[in-house]
Short mmCIF file of N, CA and C in Angstrom, two decimals:
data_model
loop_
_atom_site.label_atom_id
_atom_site.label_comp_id
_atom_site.label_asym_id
_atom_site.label_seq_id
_atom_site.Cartn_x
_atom_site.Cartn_y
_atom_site.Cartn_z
N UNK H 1 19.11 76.36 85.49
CA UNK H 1 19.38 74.98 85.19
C UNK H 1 20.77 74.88 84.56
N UNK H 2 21.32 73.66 85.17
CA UNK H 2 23.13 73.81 84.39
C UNK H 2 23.12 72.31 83.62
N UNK H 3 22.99 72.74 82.40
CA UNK H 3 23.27 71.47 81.44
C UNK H 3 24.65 71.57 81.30
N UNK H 4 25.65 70.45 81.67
CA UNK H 4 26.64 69.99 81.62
C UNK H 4 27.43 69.70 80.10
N UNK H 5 26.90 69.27 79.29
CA UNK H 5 27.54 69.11 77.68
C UNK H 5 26.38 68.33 76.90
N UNK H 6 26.35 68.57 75.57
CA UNK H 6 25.61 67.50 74.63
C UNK H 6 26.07 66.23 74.96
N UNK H 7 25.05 64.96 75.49
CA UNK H 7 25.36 64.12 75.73
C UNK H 7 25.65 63.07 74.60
N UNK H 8 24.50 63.11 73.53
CA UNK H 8 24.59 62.55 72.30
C UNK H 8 23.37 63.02 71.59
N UNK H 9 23.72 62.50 70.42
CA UNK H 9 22.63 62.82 68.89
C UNK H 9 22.09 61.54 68.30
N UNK H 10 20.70 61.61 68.50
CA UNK H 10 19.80 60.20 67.67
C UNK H 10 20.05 60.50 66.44
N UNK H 11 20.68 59.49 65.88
CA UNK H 11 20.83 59.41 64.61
C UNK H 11 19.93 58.13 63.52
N UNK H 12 18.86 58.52 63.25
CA UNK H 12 18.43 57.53 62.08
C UNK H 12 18.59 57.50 60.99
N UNK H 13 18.99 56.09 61.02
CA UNK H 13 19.59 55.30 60.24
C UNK H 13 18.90 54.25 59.24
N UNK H 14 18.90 53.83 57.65
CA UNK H 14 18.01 52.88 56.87
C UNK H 14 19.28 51.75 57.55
N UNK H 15 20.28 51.64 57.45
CA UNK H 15 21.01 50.28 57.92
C UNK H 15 21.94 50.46 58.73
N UNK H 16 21.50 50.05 60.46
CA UNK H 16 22.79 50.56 61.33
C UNK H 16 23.81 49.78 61.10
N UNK H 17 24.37 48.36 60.18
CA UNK H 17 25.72 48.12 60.08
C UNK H 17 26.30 48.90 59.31
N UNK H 18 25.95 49.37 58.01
CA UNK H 18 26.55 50.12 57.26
C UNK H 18 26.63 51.40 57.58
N UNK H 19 25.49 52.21 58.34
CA UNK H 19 26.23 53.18 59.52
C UNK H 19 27.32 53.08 60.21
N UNK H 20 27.63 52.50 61.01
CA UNK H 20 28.36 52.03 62.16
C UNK H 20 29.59 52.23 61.29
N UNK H 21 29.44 51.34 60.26
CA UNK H 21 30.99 51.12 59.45
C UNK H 21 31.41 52.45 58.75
N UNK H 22 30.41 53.37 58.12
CA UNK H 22 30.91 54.49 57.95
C UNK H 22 31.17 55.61 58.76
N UNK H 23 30.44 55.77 60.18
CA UNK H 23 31.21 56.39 60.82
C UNK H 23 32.66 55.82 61.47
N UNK H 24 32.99 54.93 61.61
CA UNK H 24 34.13 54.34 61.85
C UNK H 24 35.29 54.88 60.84
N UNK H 25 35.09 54.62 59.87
CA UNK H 25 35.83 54.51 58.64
C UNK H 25 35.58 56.46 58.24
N UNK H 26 34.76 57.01 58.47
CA UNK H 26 35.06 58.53 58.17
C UNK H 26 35.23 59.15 59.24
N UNK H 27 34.88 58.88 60.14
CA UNK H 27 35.62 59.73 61.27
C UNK H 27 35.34 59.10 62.27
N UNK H 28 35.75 57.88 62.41
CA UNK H 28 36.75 57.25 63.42
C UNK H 28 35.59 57.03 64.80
N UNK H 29 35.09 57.09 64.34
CA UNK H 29 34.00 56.45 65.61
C UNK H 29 33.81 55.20 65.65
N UNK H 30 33.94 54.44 67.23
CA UNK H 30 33.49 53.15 67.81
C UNK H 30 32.64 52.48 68.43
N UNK H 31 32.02 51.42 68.39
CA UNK H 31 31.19 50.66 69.20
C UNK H 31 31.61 50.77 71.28
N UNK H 32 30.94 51.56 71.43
CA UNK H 32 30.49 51.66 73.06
C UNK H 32 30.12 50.54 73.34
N UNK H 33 31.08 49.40 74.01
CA UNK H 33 30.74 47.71 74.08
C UNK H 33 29.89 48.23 75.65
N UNK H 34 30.59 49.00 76.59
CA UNK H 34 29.62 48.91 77.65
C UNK H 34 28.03 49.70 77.33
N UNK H 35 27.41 49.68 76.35
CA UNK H 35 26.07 50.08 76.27
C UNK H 35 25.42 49.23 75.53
N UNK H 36 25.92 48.64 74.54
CA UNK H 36 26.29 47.38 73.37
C UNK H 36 24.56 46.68 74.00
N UNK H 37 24.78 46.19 75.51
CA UNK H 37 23.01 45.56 75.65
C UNK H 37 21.74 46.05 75.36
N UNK H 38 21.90 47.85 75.20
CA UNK H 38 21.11 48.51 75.11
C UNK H 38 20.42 47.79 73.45
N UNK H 39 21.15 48.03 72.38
CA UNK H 39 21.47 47.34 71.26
C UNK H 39 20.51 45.81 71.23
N UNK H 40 21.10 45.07 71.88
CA UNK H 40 20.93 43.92 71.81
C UNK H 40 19.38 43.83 72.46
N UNK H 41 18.83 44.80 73.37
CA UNK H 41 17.63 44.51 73.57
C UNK H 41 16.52 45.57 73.08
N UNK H 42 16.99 45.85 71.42
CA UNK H 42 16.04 46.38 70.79
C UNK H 42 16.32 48.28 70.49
N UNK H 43 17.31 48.68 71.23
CA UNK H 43 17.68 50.21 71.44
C UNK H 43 18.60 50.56 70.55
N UNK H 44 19.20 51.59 70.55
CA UNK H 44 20.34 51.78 69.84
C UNK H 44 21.46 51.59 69.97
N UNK H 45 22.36 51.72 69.14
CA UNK H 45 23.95 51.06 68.65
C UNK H 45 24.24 52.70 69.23
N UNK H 46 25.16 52.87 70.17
CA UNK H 46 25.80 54.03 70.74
C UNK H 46 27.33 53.65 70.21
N UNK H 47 27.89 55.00 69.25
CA UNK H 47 29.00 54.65 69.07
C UNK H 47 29.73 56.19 69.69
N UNK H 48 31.37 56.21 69.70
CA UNK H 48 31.99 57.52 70.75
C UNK H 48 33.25 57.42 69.64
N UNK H 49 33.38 58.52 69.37
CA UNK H 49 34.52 59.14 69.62
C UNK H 49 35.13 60.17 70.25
N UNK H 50 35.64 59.96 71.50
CA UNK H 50 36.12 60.48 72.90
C UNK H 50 34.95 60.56 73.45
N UNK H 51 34.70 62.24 73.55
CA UNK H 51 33.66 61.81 74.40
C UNK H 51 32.26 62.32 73.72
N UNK H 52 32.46 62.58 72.92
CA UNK H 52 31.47 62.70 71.58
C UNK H 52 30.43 60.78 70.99
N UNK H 53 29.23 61.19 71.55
CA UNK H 53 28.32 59.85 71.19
C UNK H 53 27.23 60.23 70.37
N UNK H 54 27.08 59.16 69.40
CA UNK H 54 25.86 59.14 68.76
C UNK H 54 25.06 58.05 68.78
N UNK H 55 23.79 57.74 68.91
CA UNK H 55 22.81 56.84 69.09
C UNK H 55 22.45 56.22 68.19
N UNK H 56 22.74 55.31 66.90
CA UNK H 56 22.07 54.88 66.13
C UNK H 56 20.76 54.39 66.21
N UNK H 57 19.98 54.88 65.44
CA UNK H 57 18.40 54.07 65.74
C UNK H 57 18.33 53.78 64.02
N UNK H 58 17.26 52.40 64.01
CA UNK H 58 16.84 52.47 62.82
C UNK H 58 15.54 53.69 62.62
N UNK H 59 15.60 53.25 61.01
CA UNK H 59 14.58 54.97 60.32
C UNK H 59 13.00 53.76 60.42
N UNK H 60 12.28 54.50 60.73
CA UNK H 60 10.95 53.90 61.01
C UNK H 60 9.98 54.92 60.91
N UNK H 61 9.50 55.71 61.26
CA UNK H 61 8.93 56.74 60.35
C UNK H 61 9.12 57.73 60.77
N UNK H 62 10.50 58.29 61.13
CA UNK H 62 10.69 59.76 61.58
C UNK H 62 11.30 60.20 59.92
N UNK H 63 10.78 61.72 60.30
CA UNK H 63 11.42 62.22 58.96
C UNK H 63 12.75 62.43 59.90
N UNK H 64 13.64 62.70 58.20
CA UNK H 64 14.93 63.17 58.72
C UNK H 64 15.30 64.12 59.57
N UNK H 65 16.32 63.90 60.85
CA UNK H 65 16.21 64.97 62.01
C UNK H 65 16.85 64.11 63.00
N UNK H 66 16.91 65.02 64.24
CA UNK H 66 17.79 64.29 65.21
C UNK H 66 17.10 64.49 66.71
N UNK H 67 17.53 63.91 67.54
CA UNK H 67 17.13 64.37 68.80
C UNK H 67 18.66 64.41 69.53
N UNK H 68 18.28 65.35 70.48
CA UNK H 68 19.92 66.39 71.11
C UNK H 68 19.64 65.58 72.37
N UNK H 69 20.16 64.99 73.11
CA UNK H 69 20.38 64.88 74.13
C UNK H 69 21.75 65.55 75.12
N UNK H 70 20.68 66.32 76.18
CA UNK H 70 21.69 66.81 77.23
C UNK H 70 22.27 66.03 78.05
N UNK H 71 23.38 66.25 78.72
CA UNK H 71 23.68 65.58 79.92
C UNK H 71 23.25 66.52 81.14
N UNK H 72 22.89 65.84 82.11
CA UNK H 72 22.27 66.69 83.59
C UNK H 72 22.61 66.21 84.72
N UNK H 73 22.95 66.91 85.72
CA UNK H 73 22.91 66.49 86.92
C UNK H 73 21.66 65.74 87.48
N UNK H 74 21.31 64.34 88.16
CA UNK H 74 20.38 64.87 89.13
C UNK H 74 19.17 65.87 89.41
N UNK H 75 19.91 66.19 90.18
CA UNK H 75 19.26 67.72 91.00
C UNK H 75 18.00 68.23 89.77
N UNK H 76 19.06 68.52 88.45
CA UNK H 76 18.12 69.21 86.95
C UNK H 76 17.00 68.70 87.43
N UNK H 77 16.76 67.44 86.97
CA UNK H 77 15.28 66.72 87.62
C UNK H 77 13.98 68.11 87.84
N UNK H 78 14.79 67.99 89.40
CA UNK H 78 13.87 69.21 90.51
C UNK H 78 13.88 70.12 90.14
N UNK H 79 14.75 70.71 88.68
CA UNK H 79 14.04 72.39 88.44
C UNK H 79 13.20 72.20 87.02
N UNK H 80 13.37 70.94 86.42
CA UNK H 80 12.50 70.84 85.30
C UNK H 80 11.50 70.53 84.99
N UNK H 81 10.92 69.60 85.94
CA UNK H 81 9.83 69.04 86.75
C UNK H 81 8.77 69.90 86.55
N UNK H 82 8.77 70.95 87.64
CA UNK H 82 7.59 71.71 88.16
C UNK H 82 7.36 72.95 86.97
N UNK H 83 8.28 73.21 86.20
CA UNK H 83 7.80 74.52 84.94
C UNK H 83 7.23 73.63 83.99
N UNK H 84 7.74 72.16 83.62
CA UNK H 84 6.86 71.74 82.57
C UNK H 84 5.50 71.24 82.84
N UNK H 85 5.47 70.99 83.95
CA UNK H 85 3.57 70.67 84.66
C UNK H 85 2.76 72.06 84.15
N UNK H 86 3.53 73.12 84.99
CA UNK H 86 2.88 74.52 84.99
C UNK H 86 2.93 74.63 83.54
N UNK H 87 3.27 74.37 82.15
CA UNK H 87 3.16 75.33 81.15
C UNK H 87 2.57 73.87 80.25
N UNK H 88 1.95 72.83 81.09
CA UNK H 88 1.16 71.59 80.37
C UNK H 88 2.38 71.35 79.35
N UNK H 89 3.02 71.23 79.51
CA UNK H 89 4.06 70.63 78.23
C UNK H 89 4.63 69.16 78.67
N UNK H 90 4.27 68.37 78.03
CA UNK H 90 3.80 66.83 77.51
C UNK H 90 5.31 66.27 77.93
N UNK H 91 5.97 65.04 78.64
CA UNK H 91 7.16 64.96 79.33
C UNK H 91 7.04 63.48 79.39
N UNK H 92 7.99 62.31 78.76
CA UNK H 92 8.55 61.04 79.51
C UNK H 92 9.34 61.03 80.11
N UNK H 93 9.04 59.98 81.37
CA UNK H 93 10.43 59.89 81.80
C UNK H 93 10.97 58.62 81.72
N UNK H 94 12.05 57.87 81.34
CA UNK H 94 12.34 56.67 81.03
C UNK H 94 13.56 55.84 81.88
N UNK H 95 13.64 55.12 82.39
CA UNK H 95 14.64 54.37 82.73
C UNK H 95 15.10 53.50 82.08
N UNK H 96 17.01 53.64 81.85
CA UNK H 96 17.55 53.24 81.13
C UNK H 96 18.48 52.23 81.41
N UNK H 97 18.04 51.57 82.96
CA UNK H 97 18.86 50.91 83.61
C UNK H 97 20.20 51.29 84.40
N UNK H 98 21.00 51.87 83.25
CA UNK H 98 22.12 52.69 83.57
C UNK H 98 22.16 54.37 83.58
N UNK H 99 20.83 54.95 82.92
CA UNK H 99 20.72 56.14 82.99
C UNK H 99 19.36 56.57 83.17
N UNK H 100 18.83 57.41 83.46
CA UNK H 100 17.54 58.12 83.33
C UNK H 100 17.49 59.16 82.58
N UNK H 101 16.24 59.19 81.79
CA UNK H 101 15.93 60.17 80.92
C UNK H 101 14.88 61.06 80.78
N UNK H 102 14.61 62.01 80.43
CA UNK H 102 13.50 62.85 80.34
C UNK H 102 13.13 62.93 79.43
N UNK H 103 12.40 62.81 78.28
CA UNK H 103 11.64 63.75 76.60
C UNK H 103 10.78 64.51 76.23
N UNK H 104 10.89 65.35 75.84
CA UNK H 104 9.69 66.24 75.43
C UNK H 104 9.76 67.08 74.11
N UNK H 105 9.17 67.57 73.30
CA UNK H 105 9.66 68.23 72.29
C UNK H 105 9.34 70.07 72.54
N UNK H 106 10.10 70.27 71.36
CA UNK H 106 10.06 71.94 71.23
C UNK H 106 8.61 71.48 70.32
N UNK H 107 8.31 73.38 70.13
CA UNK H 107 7.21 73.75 69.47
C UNK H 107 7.47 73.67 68.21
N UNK H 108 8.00 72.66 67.41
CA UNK H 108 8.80 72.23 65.78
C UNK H 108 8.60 70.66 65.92
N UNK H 109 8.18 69.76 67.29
CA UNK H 109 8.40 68.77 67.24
C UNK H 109 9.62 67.83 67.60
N UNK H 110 10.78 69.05 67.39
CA UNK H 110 11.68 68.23 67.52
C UNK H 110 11.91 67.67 68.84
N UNK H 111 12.84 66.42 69.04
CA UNK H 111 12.44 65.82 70.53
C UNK H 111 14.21 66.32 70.91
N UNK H 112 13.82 66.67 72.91
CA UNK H 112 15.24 66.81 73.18
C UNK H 112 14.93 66.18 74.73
N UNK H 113 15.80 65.40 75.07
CA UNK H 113 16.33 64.62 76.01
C UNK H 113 16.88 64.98 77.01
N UNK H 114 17.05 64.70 78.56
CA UNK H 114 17.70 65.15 79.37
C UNK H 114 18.15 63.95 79.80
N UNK H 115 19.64 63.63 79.78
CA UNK H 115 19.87 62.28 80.44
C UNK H 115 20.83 62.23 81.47
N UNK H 116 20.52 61.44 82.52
CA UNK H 116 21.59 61.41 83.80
C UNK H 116 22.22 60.17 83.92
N UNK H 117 23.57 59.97 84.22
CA UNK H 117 24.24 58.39 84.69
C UNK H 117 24.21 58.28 86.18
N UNK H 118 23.63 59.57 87.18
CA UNK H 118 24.01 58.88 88.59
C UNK H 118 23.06 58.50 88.77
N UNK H 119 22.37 57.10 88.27
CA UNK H 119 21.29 56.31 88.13
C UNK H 119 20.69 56.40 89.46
N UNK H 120 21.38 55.94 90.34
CA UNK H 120 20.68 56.03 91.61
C UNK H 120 19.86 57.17 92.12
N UNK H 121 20.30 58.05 91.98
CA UNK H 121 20.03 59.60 92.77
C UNK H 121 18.92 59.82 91.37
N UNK H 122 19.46 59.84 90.47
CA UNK H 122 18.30 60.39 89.35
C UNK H 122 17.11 59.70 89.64
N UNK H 123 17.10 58.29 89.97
CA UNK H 123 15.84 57.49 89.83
C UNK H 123 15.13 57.61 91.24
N UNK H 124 15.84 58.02 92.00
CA UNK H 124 15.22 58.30 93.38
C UNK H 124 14.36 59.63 93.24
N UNK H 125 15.40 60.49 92.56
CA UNK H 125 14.55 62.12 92.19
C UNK H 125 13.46 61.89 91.66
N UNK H 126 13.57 60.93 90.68
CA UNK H 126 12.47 61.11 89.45
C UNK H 126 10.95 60.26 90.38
N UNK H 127 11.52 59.22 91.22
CA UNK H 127 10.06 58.54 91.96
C UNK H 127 9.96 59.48 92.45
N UNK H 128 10.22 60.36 93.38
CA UNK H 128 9.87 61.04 94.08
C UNK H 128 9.12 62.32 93.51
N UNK H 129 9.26 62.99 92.31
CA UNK H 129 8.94 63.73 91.71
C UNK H 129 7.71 63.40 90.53
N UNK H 130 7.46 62.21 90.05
CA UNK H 130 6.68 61.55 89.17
C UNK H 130 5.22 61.47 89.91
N UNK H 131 4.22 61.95 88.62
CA UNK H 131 3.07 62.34 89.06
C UNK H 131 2.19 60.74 88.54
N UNK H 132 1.89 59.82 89.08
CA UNK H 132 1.16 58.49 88.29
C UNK H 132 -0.07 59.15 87.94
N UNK H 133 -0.37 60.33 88.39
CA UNK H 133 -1.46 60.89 87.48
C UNK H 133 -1.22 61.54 86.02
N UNK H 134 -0.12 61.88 85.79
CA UNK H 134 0.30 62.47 84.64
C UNK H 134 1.93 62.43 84.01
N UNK H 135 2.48 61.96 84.32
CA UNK H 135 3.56 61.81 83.96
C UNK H 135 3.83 59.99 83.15
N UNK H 136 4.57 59.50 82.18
CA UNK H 136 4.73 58.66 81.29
C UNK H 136 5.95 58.02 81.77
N UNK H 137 5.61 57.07 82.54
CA UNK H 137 7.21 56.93 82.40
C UNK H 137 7.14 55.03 81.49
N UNK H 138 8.70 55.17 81.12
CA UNK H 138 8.52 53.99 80.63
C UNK H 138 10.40 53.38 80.55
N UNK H 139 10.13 51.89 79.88
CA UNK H 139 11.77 51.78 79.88
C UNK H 139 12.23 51.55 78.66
N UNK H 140 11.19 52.54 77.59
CA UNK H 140 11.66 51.91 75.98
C UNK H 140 12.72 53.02 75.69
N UNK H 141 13.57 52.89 74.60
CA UNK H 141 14.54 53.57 74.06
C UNK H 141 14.09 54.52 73.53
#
């Protein structure tokens, strides 16, 4: 499997304005206006510096911690698919309008993400690969 780069880090947050403003103000991170709807319909505040993103979420009852999101080709899909059926390990898959995603956690809980932007091809993989007997899919953040 070829994971491409850390795509971004969930970051929770008690107040995402006063987040937002301190990563700005300490190291220079900005509001991602093209994801900005994600935001507006209940998701997180994605802010970048270059090509470095973090996800603001509000804190709601996660303990402190993060979730890693990869970036993936496509294709990943089709090799990640069939080992997590075989080893019963628990998997969403989510559509993000503009991206598709995968979740599942390690054996600590922690949650890690697989996310793709060639929306098209990913979401074609993923119908095609999605079990309505067992697989979750959904379009929440």
């Amino acid at each position: 499997m070829k994971i491409t780069k850390i795509d971004h880090v969930h970051v929770y947050v008690e107040n995402i304005a006063l987040a937002e403003e301190w990563y700005k103000d300490v190291l220079d991170f900005t509001r991602d206006e093209s994801l900005y709807f994600w935001f507006e319909q209940g998701g997180p505040l994605v802010i970048s510096n270059n090509d470095v993103s973090l996800s603001l979420f509000p804190r709601k009852h996660q303990s402190p911690g993060h979730t890693i999101a990869f970036a993936v080709e496509a294709s990943v899909f089709t090799e990640l698919i069939p080992p997590l059926r075989q080893k019963d390990i628990p998997f969403t898959l989510c559509d993000h309008d503009v991206s598709v995603s995968l979740y599942l956690c390690d054996l600590s809980e922690n949650s890690i993400e697989f996310t793709c932007y060639d929306y098209a091809e990913a979401k074609l993989t993923l119908q095609t690969l999605a079990s309505p007997d067992h697989d979750s899919v959904s379009t929440a953040y």
